[in-house]
Coordinates of C-alpha atoms in Angstrom, one line a residue:
M1 CA 4.1 -6.7 2.6
R2 CA 0.9 -4.6 3.6
F3 CA -2.5 -5.3 2.4
I4 CA -6.5 -4.9 3.3
R5 CA -8.3 -6.7 4.8
V6 CA -11.5 -8.6 3.5
P7 CA -13.1 -11.6 5.3
P8 CA -12.6 -15.2 4.2
L9 CA -15.2 -16.6 2.4
A10 CA -16.1 -20.7 1.2
A11 CA -14.4 -21.8 -2.1
L12 CA -17.3 -21.3 -4.1
S13 CA -18.0 -17.8 -3.3
F14 CA -13.9 -16.9 -3.7
A15 CA -13.6 -18.7 -7.4
T16 CA -16.7 -15.9 -8.6
L17 CA -15.3 -13.3 -6.5
G18 CA -14.4 -11.6 -9.6
T19 CA -17.5 -11.9 -11.7
A20 CA -20.0 -11.3 -8.1
R21 CA -22.1 -8.6 -8.7
A22 CA -23.0 -5.3 -6.6
H23 CA -26.2 -3.3 -6.7
R24 CA -25.3 -0.9 -4.0
D25 CA -23.8 2.5 -3.7
P26 CA -19.7 2.3 -3.4
V27 CA -18.5 3.6 0.3
R28 CA -15.3 5.0 0.3
V29 CA -12.9 4.0 3.0
S30 CA -9.4 4.2 4.2
L31 CA -6.3 2.2 4.8
T32 CA -5.6 1.0 7.9
P33 CA -4.2 -1.4 9.7
V34 CA -7.4 -1.6 11.8
E35 CA -9.0 -4.7 12.0
S36 CA -11.3 -4.8 15.2
S37 CA -14.4 -4.4 12.8
I38 CA -13.3 -7.7 10.4
D39 CA -14.4 -10.4 12.5
A40 CA -17.5 -8.8 14.1
P41 CA -20.9 -10.9 12.5
L42 CA -24.3 -9.8 10.2
S43 CA -25.5 -7.8 12.3
A44 CA -28.5 -7.4 9.3
P45 CA -29.7 -9.8 7.1
C46 CA -28.5 -10.2 3.5
A47 CA -30.0 -7.6 1.2
A48 CA -32.5 -8.7 -1.5
G49 CA -31.0 -10.7 -4.2
T50 CA -28.1 -12.0 -2.9
F51 CA -27.0 -15.0 -0.2
P52 CA -25.7 -15.4 2.4
D53 CA -22.3 -17.2 2.6
G54 CA -20.6 -17.2 6.4
D55 CA -20.6 -13.6 7.5
A56 CA -20.7 -12.3 3.6
C57 CA -23.5 -11.6 1.8
V58 CA -22.7 -12.2 -2.0
H59 CA -24.2 -11.3 -4.9
L60 CA -24.8 -14.2 -7.5
P61 CA -22.9 -14.0 -10.9
G62 CA -24.9 -11.7 -13.9
D63 CA -27.2 -9.9 -11.4
A64 CA -28.9 -7.5 -14.0
R65 CA -28.5 -5.2 -11.5
S66 CA -25.6 -4.8 -10.8
S67 CA -23.0 -1.6 -11.3
E68 CA -19.8 -3.5 -11.1
D69 CA -19.2 -2.5 -15.1
A70 CA -18.1 1.1 -13.6
L71 CA -16.3 -0.7 -10.4
S72 CA -14.0 -3.2 -12.4
A73 CA -11.8 -0.2 -13.1
E74 CA -11.5 1.7 -10.1
N75 CA -9.4 0.2 -6.8
A76 CA -12.4 -1.6 -4.6
H77 CA -13.3 -4.8 -2.4
R78 CA -16.2 -6.3 -2.5
E79 CA -17.8 -5.9 1.7
R80 CA -19.6 -8.3 4.2
T81 CA -22.7 -6.7 3.4
G82 CA -22.3 -6.9 -0.5
R83 CA -21.3 -3.1 -1.3
W84 CA -17.9 -2.4 -2.9
A85 CA -15.5 0.0 -0.6
V86 CA -13.9 2.3 -2.9
Y87 CA -10.6 3.3 -0.9
E88 CA -8.6 6.6 -2.0
Q89 CA -4.9 5.5 -3.8
I90 CA -2.6 7.4 -6.4
P91 CA -2.0 5.6 -9.5
R92 CA 0.7 5.7 -11.6
R93 CA 1.3 8.4 -13.8
P94 CA 1.7 7.8 -17.9
D95 CA 4.3 9.3 -17.9
R96 CA 6.0 7.5 -15.9
P97 CA 7.8 3.8 -17.3
A98 CA 5.8 0.6 -16.4
S99 CA 8.8 -1.4 -15.8
Y100 CA 10.0 -1.5 -12.4
D101 CA 13.3 -1.8 -13.9
E102 CA 13.5 1.4 -14.7
Y103 CA 13.5 3.0 -11.3
R104 CA 16.1 3.1 -8.1
Y105 CA 15.8 1.0 -5.4
P106 CA 17.1 0.9 -1.7
V107 CA 17.8 -1.9 -1.9
P108 CA 20.2 -3.9 -4.9
P109 CA 18.5 -6.3 -7.3
G110 CA 17.8 -9.3 -5.6
L111 CA 15.9 -11.5 -8.1
P112 CA 17.2 -13.4 -10.8
G113 CA 18.3 -12.0 -14.3
G114 CA 18.9 -8.1 -12.7
H115 CA 15.3 -7.9 -11.8
F116 CA 14.3 -6.5 -8.0
V117 CA 10.3 -6.4 -7.3
L118 CA 8.6 -9.8 -6.4
S119 CA 5.5 -7.8 -5.5
G120 CA 4.9 -4.5 -6.8
Y121 CA 1.9 -1.7 -6.7
D122 CA -1.9 -3.2 -7.3
L123 CA -4.2 -1.4 -5.3
D124 CA -5.1 0.4 -8.5
R125 CA -6.2 -2.8 -10.4
P126 CA -9.9 -4.6 -10.2
D127 CA -10.3 -6.4 -7.0
E128 CA -9.7 -9.5 -8.6
S129 CA -6.4 -8.9 -10.0
Q130 CA -5.0 -8.0 -6.5
R131 CA -2.8 -9.9 -4.5
R132 CA -4.5 -12.4 -2.3
G133 CA -3.0 -13.6 1.4
R134 CA -2.7 -17.6 1.8
T135 CA -5.5 -17.8 3.7
L136 CA -7.4 -16.3 1.7
H137 CA -8.8 -13.1 3.4
A138 CA -6.1 -10.6 2.7
V139 CA -5.9 -8.8 -0.6
G140 CA -4.1 -5.9 -2.3
H141 CA -0.9 -4.3 -2.2
G142 CA 0.0 -0.7 -1.5
G143 CA 4.0 -1.2 -2.4
V144 CA 6.4 -3.3 -3.7
D145 CA 8.2 -5.8 -2.4
L146 CA 12.4 -6.3 -2.6
P147 CA 13.5 -9.8 -1.8
D148 CA 17.7 -9.4 -0.6
P149 CA 18.9 -11.4 1.3
R150 CA 19.2 -10.9 5.3
G151 CA 21.5 -8.3 6.9
T152 CA 21.5 -6.3 3.0
P153 CA 21.9 -2.5 3.4
V154 CA 19.0 -0.3 3.2
A155 CA 20.5 2.8 1.8
L156 CA 17.7 6.1 1.7
V157 CA 16.6 6.8 -2.1
A158 CA 16.2 10.6 -2.6
L159 CA 12.5 11.1 -4.4
E160 CA 12.0 12.3 -8.0
N161 CA 12.7 16.5 -7.7
Q162 CA 13.4 15.9 -4.3
V163 CA 13.8 19.6 -2.3
G164 CA 16.9 19.2 0.5
D165 CA 17.5 16.1 2.7
A166 CA 15.0 13.8 3.5
D167 CA 14.4 13.3 7.3
V168 CA 13.2 10.5 9.8
V169 CA 9.9 10.8 11.4
Y170 CA 9.7 7.3 13.0
V171 CA 11.3 4.7 13.7
G172 CA 9.7 1.2 15.7
P173 CA 7.2 -1.0 14.9
L174 CA 4.7 -0.6 12.5
F175 CA 4.9 -3.1 9.4
G176 CA 7.9 -5.4 11.8
T177 CA 10.5 -3.1 12.5
T178 CA 10.0 0.2 10.7
V179 CA 11.6 3.3 9.7
V180 CA 9.6 6.5 8.3
T181 CA 11.2 9.2 6.2
R182 CA 10.2 12.5 5.2
H183 CA 11.2 14.0 1.3
T184 CA 10.0 17.3 0.1
V185 CA 9.2 17.3 -3.5
R186 CA 8.7 19.6 -6.2
E187 CA 5.8 18.7 -8.2
G188 CA 3.3 20.9 -10.5
G189 CA 4.8 23.9 -9.6
R190 CA 4.1 23.4 -6.2
L191 CA 5.9 22.0 -3.1
R192 CA 4.3 18.3 -1.5
D193 CA 5.9 16.2 1.5
Y194 CA 5.9 12.3 0.9
V195 CA 7.0 9.8 3.4
L196 CA 8.6 6.4 2.4
L197 CA 8.0 3.4 4.7
F198 CA 10.9 0.7 5.6
G199 CA 9.4 -2.1 6.4
H200 CA 9.5 -5.8 7.4
L201 CA 13.1 -4.6 8.8
D202 CA 16.0 -6.6 10.6
A203 CA 16.5 -3.5 12.7
P204 CA 17.5 0.4 12.1
A205 CA 20.9 1.8 10.9
A206 CA 23.0 2.4 14.4
G207 CA 22.2 5.7 15.9
L208 CA 18.7 6.8 14.0
V209 CA 16.4 8.6 15.7
A210 CA 13.2 10.5 14.5
G211 CA 14.4 14.1 13.5
R212 CA 17.6 13.2 12.3
A213 CA 18.3 14.5 7.8
V214 CA 19.1 11.7 6.3
K215 CA 21.1 12.1 2.3
D216 CA 21.0 10.1 -0.8
G217 CA 22.6 6.3 0.3
E218 CA 22.3 6.8 3.5
V219 CA 22.2 3.3 5.1
V220 CA 18.6 3.7 7.3
G221 CA 18.4 -0.2 8.1
Y222 CA 18.6 -3.9 6.8
V223 CA 16.4 -6.2 5.2
G224 CA 14.9 -8.6 7.8
D225 CA 11.6 -10.7 8.3
T226 CA 10.2 -8.9 11.2
G227 CA 6.5 -9.0 11.2
S228 CA 6.6 -10.9 7.9
P229 CA 8.2 -14.3 9.5
E230 CA 10.4 -16.6 7.0
L231 CA 9.4 -13.8 4.0
V232 CA 12.8 -11.5 3.7
H233 CA 12.3 -9.1 2.5
L234 CA 12.1 -5.1 2.4
H235 CA 8.5 -3.8 1.9
L236 CA 8.9 -0.1 0.7
E237 CA 5.4 1.9 0.5
A238 CA 5.4 5.3 -0.8
R239 CA 2.8 8.2 0.7
R240 CA 1.5 11.4 -0.8
V241 CA 1.2 13.6 3.4
R242 CA -1.9 15.9 3.5
E243 CA -1.8 19.0 2.5
G244 CA -1.4 21.5 5.8
L245 CA -0.6 18.1 7.9
D246 CA 2.4 17.4 9.7
V247 CA 3.5 13.8 10.6
S248 CA 6.4 14.8 12.9
T249 CA 3.5 16.9 15.0
R250 CA 0.7 14.3 14.3
L251 CA 3.0 11.3 15.8
K252 CA 3.9 13.3 18.6
T253 CA -0.4 12.8 19.7
K254 CA -1.2 9.7 17.5
S255 CA 0.2 6.3 17.0
A256 CA 2.6 5.4 14.1
G257 CA -0.4 3.8 12.2
S258 CA -1.9 7.0 12.1
L259 CA 0.4 8.0 9.7
L260 CA -2.4 5.6 7.1
E261 CA -5.0 6.5 8.0
S262 CA -7.2 8.9 5.1
D263 CA -6.8 11.7 6.6
A264 CA -3.3 11.8 6.9
T265 CA -2.0 10.2 3.9
V266 CA -2.9 8.6 0.9
V267 CA -1.0 5.6 -0.4
C268 CA 0.5 6.3 -4.1
D269 CA 2.0 3.5 -6.7
P270 CA 6.2 4.3 -6.3
R271 CA 6.1 4.7 -9.0
N272 CA 5.4 7.7 -9.2
V273 CA 8.4 9.7 -7.0
L274 CA 11.1 7.4 -7.2
P275 CA 13.7 8.2 -9.2
L276 CA 14.7 7.3 -12.7
R277 CA 18.3 4.6 -12.7
I278 CA 21.0 6.2 -14.2
P279 CA 21.7 3.5 -17.9

C-alpha cells in the first residue's frame, strides 16, 4: 500500500482536520516517497489567524478567509505551514464503472462474496476522506490493495486498448519487492505509455528481468508482505508516463523511485485502464 506523508497532529486538531481552514494559495507537489524534509521543525512562526499545534500551523474552523470550499473538491492535503498542497493525479473517468468488481485483476478475488479490493484509490477525494495510517501520519492511496494468501501467483493484465505486449522495466525494491511493467495504450486517438506497479511481492517470477516482454496472463510474481509486514496483499498502482519520456532510459541513470516523480509519471485511478471482466 502507498501513502503520502503528512505531519502528525494532536488528537483535537486531527478530529477537526476536515473542517479546519486555510487561506494561503495552494502549492502543487509531486507524489514521491521522499520524506527527509517532513520531520524538520517549522523555521518560521505561524501566520496570523493560525495557532501552533506541535510542528504544524492550524486554522480554526470557521475562518472567514478560507479558500477550503474550492479546495475541498480537489486532491489536496494541508502542509505543516498551513498551506494546502494540491497534487496532480488522474481521477476515474465518468464513463468507467465505479464498482471495482467490474474489472479484471492480476489475482483472484480474496474477499468474501467474490470481491477483490480491500482499499481503493482515494486521491481524488477531499483530504478528510482519504485513508490514514495507524499512527495518523500517512494519508492517501494511489492504487488498489488486493488481499490474497501469500504465494498467490500474480498474473499480468493487459490494459484496456493495449497495443502489443507489455515489457518489464524494473524488478527490485520499491514498495517492498516490486515489479514494474510498461504498457502502450491507444487513448484518445494517440498512443500513450503507462506503467503498472506490482508491490509488496513475496518474490518476482523466476527469470523475470528488465527488458523482458510479458503477455497477458503471464506470472510476474507472488503475493507477499515485503515492505508491509503482516499485511499480505498486492498493491497495484497505475501511472501514466509523461509525454516523450522513456522509463527504461531514465532508470539507467536514476533510481526506481524516480518513476514516481512528477516529471516522469502521473498517478492514475486504475479503473481508467484496467480491462472490464467478461460476464
